[in-house]
Coordinates of N, CA and C in Angstrom, one line a residue:
X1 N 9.4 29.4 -2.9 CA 10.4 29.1 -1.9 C 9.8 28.9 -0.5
X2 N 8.9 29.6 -0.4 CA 8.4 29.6 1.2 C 7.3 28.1 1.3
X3 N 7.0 27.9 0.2 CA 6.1 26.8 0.4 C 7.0 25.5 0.3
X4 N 8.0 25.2 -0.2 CA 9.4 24.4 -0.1 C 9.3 24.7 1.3
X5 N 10.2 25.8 1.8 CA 10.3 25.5 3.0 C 9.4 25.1 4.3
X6 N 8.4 25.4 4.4 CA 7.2 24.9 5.0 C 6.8 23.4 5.0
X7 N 7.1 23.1 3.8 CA 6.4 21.5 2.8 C 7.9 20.6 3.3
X8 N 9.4 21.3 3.5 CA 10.4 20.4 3.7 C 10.4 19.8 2.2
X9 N 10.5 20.1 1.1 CA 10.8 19.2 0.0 C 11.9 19.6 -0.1
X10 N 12.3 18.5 -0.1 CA 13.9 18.0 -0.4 C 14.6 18.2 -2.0
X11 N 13.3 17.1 -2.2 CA 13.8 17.0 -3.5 C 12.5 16.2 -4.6
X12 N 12.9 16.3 -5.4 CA 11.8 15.8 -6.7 C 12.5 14.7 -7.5
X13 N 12.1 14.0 -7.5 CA 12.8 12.5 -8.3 C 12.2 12.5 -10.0
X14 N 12.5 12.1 -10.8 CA 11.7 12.2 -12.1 C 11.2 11.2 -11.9
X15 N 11.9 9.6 -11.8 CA 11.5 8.3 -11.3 C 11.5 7.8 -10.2
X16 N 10.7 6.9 -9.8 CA 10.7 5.8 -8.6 C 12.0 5.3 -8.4
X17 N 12.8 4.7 -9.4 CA 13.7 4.1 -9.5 C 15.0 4.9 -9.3
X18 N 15.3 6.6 -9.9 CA 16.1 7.5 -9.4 C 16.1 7.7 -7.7
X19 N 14.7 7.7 -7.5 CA 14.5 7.8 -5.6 C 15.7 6.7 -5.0
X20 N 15.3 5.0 -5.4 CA 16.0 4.8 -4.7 C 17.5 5.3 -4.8
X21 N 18.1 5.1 -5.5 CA 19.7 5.6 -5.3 C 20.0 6.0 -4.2
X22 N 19.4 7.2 -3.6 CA 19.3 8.0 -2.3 C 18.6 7.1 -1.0
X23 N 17.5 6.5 -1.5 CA 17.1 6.2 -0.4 C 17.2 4.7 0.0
X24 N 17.8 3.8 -0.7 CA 18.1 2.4 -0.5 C 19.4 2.2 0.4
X25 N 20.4 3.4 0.7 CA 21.5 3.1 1.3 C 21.7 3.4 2.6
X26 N 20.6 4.2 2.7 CA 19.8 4.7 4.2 C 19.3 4.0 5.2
X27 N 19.3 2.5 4.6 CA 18.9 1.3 5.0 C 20.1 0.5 6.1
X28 N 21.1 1.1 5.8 CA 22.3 0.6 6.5 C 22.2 1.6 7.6
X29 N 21.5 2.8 7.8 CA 21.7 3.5 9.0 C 20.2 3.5 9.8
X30 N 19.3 2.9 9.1 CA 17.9 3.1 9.8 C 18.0 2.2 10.9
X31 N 17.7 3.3 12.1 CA 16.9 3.0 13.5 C 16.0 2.5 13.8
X32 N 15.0 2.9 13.5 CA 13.9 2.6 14.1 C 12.9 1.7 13.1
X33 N 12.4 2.5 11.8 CA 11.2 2.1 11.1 C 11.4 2.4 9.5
X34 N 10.4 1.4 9.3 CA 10.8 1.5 7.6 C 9.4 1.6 7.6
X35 N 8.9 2.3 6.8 CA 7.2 1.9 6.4 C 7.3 2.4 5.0
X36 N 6.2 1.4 4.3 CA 5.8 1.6 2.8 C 4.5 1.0 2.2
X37 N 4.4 1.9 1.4 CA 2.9 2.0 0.7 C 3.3 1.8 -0.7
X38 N 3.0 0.1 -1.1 CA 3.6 0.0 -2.6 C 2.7 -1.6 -2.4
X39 N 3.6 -2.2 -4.1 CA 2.9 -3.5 -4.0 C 4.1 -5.1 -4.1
X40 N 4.3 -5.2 -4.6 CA 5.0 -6.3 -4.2 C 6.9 -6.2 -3.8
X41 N 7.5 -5.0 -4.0 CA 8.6 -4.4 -4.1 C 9.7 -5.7 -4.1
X42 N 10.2 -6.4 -5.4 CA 10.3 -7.0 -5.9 C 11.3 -6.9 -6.6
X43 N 11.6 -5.3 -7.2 CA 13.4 -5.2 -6.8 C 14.5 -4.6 -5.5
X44 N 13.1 -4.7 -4.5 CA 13.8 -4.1 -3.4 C 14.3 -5.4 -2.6
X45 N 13.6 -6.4 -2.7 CA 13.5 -7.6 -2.4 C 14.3 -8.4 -2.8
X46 N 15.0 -8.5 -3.7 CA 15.9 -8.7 -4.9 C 17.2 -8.0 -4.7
X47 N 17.4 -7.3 -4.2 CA 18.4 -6.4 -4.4 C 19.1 -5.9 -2.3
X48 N 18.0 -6.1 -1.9 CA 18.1 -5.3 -0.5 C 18.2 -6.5 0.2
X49 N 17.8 -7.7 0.6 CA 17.4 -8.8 1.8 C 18.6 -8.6 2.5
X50 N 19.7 -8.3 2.5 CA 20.9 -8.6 3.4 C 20.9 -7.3 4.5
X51 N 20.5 -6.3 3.5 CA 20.5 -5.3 4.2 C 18.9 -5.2 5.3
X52 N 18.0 -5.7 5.0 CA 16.5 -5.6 5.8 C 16.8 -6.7 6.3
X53 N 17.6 -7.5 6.2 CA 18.3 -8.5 7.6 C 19.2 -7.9 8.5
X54 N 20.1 -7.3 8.0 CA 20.8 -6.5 9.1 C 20.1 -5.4 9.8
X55 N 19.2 -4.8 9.4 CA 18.0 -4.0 9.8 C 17.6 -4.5 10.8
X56 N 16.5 -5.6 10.8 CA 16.3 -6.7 11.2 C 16.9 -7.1 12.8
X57 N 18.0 -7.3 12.6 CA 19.0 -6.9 13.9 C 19.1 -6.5 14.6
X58 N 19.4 -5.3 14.0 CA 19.7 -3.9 14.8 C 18.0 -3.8 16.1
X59 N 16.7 -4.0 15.6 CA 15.7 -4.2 15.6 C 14.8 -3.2 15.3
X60 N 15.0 -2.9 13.5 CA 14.3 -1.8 13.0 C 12.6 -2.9 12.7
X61 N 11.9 -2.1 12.6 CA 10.8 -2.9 12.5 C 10.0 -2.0 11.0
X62 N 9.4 -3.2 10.1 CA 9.1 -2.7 8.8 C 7.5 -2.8 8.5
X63 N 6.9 -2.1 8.6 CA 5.4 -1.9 8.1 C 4.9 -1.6 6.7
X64 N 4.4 -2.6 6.3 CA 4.4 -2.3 4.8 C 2.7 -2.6 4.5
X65 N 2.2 -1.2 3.8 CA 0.8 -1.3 3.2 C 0.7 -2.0 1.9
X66 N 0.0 -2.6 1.0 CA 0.2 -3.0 0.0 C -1.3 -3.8 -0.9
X67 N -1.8 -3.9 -1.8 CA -2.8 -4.2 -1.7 C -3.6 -5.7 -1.2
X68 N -4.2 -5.9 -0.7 CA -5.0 -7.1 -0.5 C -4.5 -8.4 -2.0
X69 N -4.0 -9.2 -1.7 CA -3.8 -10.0 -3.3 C -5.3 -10.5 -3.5
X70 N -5.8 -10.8 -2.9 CA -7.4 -10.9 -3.3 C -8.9 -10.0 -3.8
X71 N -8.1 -8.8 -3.2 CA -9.1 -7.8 -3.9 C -9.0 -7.6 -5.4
X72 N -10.2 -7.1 -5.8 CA -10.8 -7.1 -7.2 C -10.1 -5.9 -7.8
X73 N -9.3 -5.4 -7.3 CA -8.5 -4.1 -7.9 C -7.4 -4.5 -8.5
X74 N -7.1 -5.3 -7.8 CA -5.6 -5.8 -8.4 C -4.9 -6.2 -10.0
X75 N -5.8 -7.2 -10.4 CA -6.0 -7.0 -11.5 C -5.7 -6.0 -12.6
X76 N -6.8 -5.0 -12.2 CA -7.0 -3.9 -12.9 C -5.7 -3.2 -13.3
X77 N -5.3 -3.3 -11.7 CA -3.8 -2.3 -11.4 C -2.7 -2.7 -12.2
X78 N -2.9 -4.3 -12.5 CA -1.6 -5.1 -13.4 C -2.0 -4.5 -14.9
X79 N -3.2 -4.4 -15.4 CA -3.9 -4.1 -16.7 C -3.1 -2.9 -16.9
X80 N -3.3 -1.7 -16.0 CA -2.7 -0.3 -15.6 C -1.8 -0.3 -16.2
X81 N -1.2 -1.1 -15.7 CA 0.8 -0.6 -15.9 C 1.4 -1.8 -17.3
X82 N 0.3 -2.2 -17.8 CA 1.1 -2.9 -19.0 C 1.2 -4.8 -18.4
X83 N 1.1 -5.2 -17.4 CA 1.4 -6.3 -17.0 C 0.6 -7.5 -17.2
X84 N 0.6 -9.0 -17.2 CA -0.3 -9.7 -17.1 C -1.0 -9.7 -15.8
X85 N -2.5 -9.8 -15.9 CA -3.4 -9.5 -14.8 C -3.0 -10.0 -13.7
X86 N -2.4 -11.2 -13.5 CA -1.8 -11.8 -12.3 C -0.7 -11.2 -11.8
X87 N 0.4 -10.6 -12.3 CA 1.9 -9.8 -12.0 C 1.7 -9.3 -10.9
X88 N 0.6 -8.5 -10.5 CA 1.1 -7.5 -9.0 C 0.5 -8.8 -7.8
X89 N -0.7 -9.1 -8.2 CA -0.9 -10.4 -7.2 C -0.1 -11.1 -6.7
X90 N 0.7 -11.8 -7.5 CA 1.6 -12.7 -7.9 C 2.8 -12.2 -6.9
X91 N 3.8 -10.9 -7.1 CA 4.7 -10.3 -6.4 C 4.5 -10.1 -5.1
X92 N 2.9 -9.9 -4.8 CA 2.5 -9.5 -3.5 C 2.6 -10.8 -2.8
X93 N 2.2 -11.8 -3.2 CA 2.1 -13.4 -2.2 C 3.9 -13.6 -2.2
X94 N 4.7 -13.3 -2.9 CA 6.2 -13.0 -2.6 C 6.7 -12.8 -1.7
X95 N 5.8 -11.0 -1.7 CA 6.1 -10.2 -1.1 C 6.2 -10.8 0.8
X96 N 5.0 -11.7 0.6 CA 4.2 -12.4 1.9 C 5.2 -13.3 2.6
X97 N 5.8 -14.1 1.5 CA 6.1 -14.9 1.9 C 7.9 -14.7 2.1
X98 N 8.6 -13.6 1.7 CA 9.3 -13.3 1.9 C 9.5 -12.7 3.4
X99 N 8.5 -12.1 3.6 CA 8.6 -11.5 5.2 C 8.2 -12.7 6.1
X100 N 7.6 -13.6 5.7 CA 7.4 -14.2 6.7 C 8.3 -15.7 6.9
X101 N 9.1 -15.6 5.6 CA 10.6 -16.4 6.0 C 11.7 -15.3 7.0
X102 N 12.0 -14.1 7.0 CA 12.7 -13.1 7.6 C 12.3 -13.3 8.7
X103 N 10.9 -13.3 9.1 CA 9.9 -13.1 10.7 C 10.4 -14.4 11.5
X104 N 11.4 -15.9 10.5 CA 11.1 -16.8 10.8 C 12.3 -16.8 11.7
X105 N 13.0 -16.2 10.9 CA 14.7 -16.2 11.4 C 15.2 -15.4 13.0
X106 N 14.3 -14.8 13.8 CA 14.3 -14.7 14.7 C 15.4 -13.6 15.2
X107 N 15.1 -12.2 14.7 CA 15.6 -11.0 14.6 C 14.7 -10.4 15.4
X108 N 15.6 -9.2 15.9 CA 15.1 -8.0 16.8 C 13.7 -7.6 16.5
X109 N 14.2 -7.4 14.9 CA 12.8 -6.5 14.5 C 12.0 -7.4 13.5
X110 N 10.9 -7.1 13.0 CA 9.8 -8.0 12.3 C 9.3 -7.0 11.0
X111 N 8.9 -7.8 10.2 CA 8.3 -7.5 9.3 C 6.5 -7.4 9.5
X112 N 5.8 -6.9 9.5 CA 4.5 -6.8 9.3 C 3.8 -5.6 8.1
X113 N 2.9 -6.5 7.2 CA 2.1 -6.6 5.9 C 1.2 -6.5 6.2
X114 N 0.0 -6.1 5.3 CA -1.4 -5.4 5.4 C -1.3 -5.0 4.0
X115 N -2.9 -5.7 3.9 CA -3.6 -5.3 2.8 C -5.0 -4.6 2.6
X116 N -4.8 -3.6 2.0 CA -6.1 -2.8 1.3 C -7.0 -3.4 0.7
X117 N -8.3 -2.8 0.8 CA -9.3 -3.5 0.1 C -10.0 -2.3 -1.1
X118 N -9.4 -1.4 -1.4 CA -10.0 0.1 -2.0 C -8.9 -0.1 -2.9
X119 N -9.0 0.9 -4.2 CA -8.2 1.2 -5.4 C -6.9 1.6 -4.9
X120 N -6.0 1.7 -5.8 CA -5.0 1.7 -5.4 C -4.1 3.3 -4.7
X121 N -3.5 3.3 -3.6 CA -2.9 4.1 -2.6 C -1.6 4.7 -3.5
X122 N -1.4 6.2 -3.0 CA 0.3 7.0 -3.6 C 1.2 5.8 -2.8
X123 N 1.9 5.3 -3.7 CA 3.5 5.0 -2.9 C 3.9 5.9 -1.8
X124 N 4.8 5.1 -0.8 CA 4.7 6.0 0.5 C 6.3 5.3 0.8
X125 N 7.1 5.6 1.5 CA 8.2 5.0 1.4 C 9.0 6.0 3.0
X126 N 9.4 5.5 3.9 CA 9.5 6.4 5.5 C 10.6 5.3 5.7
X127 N 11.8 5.8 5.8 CA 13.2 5.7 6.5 C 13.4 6.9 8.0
X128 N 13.2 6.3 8.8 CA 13.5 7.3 9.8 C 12.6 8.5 9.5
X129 N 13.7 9.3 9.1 CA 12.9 10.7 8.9 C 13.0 11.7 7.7
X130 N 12.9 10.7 6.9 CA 12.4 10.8 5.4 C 11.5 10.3 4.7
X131 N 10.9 10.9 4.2 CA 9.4 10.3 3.6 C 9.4 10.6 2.0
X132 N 9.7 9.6 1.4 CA 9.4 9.7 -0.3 C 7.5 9.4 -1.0
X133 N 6.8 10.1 -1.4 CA 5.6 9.7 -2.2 C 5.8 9.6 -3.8
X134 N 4.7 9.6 -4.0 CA 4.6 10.1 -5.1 C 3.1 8.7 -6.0
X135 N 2.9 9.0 -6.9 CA 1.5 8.3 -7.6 C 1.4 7.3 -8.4
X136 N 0.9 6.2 -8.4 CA 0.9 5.3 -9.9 C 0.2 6.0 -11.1
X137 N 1.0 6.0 -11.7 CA 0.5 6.7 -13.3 C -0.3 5.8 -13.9
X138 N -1.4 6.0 -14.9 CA -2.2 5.1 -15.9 C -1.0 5.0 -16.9
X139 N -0.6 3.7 -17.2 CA 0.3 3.3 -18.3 C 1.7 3.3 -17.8
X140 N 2.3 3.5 -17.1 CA 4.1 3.1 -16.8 C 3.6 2.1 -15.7
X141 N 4.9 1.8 -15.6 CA 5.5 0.8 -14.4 C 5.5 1.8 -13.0
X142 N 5.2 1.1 -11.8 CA 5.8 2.1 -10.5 C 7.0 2.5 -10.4
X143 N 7.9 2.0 -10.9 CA 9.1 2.2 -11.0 C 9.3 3.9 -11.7
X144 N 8.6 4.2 -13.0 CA 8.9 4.8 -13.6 C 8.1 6.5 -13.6
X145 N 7.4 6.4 -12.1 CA 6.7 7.6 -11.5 C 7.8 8.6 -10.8
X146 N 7.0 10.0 -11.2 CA 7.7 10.8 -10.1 C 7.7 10.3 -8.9
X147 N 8.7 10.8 -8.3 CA 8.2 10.8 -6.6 C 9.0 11.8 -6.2
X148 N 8.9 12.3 -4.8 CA 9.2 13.6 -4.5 C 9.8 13.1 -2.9
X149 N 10.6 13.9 -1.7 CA 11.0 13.5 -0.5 C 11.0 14.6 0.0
X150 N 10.5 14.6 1.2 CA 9.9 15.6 2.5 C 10.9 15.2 3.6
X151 N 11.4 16.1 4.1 CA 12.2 15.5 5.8 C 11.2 16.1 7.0
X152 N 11.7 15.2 7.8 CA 10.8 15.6 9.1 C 10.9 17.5 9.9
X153 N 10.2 17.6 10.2 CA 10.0 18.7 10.5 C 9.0 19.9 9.4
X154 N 8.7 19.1 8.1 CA 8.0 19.8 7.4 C 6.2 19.1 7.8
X155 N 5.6 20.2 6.1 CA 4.3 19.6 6.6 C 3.8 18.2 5.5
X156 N 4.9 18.1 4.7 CA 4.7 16.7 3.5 C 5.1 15.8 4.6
X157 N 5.9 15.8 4.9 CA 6.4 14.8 6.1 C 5.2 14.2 7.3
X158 N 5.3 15.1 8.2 CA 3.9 15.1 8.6 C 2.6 14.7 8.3
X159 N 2.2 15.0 7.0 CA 0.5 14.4 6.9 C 0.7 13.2 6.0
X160 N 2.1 13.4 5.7 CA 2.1 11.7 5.3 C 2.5 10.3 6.3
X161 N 2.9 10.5 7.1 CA 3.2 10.0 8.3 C 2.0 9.7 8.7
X162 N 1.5 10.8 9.1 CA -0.1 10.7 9.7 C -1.0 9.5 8.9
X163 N -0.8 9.8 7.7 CA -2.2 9.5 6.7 C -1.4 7.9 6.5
X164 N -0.2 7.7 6.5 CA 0.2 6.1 6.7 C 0.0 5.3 7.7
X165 N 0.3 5.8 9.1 CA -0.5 5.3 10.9 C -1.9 5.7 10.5
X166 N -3.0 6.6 9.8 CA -4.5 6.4 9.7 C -4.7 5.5 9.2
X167 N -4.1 5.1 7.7 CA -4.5 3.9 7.2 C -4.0 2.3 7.9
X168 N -2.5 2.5 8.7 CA -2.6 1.6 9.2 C -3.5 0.8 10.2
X169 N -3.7 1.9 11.2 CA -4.8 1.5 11.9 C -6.5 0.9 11.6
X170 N -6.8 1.3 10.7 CA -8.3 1.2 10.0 C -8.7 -0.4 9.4
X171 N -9.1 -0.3 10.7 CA -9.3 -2.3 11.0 C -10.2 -2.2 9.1
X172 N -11.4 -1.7 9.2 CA -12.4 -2.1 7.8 C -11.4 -1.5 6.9
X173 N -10.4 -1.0 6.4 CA -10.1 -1.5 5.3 C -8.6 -2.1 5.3
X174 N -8.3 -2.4 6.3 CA -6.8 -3.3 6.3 C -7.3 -4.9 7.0
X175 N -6.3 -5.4 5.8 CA -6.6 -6.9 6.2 C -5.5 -7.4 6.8
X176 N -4.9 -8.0 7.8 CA -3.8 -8.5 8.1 C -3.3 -9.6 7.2
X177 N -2.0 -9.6 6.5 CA -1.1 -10.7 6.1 C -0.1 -10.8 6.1
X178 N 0.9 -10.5 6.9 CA 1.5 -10.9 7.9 C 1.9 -10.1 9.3

């Protein structure tokens, strides 16, 4: 209990996909930032654009890590999860080209992408001041991973925040794309 309360965990998700329920409608009240550590987000993208347009707006601003579509991991990572080797590549230039139709439309806030050049990162997911992680498993889908959520004022919250602005900033292994 004391390390709960210290850690701020909220809550434990079984899936990726249970997380969103809670945290996709959060989206209609986000302020300031959205930031995420994933790869082509593809049903969020699918499912969410009206809302990361009204976001958008308001002038929430969205930073999303994700891997390099060119690095030699990638691949691997589609192999990982059951996929044809191209699939996470493939979703990520989407992913690209989706934000950079939104960037076009001339909203408050902006989208900005960045890609890794190292194996692949825990999913990271920051609504204001909520922070969901959790890991890609060898053999499922991202979808179908635990993930866990920390609120602000804890220390999950905190070093994951941190360790998302470290890696953002880290010119040698982030590549700009969009």
């Amino acid at each position: 209990k004391k390390a709960i309360e210290e850690w701020k965990l909220d809550k434990v998700y079984k899936t990726r996909a249970d997380k969103n329920h809670d945290s996709d409608p959060k989206l209609d009240s986000a302020v300031d930032r959205v930031d995420g550590i994933a790869f082509g987000l593809g049903t969020f993208r699918r499912n969410h654009t009206d809302k990361v347009r009204r976001c958008l707006d308001r002038g929430v601003h969205f930073r999303f890590i994700t891997m390099d579509p060119e690095s030699e991991f990638v691949k691997q990572r589609s192999t990982e999860e059951g996929q044809p080797a191209d699939a996470i590549e493939h979703s990520i230039h989407q992913l690209i080209d989706w934000a950079e139709k939104l960037n076009a439309e001339g909203h408050r806030g902006k989208i900005s992408i960045k890609g890794y050049k190292c194996m692949t990162l825990d999913f990271y997911w920051r609504i204001d001041d909520e922070v969901y992680m959790g890991p890609y498993w060898y053999g499922y889908l991202s979808s179908q991973t635990v993930t866990y959520k920390f609120v602000r004022g804890g220390l999950g919250y905190e070093m994951y925040k941190e360790y998302f602005d470290r890696l953002w900033e880290d010119k040698d292994l982030m590549t700009d794309l969009v």
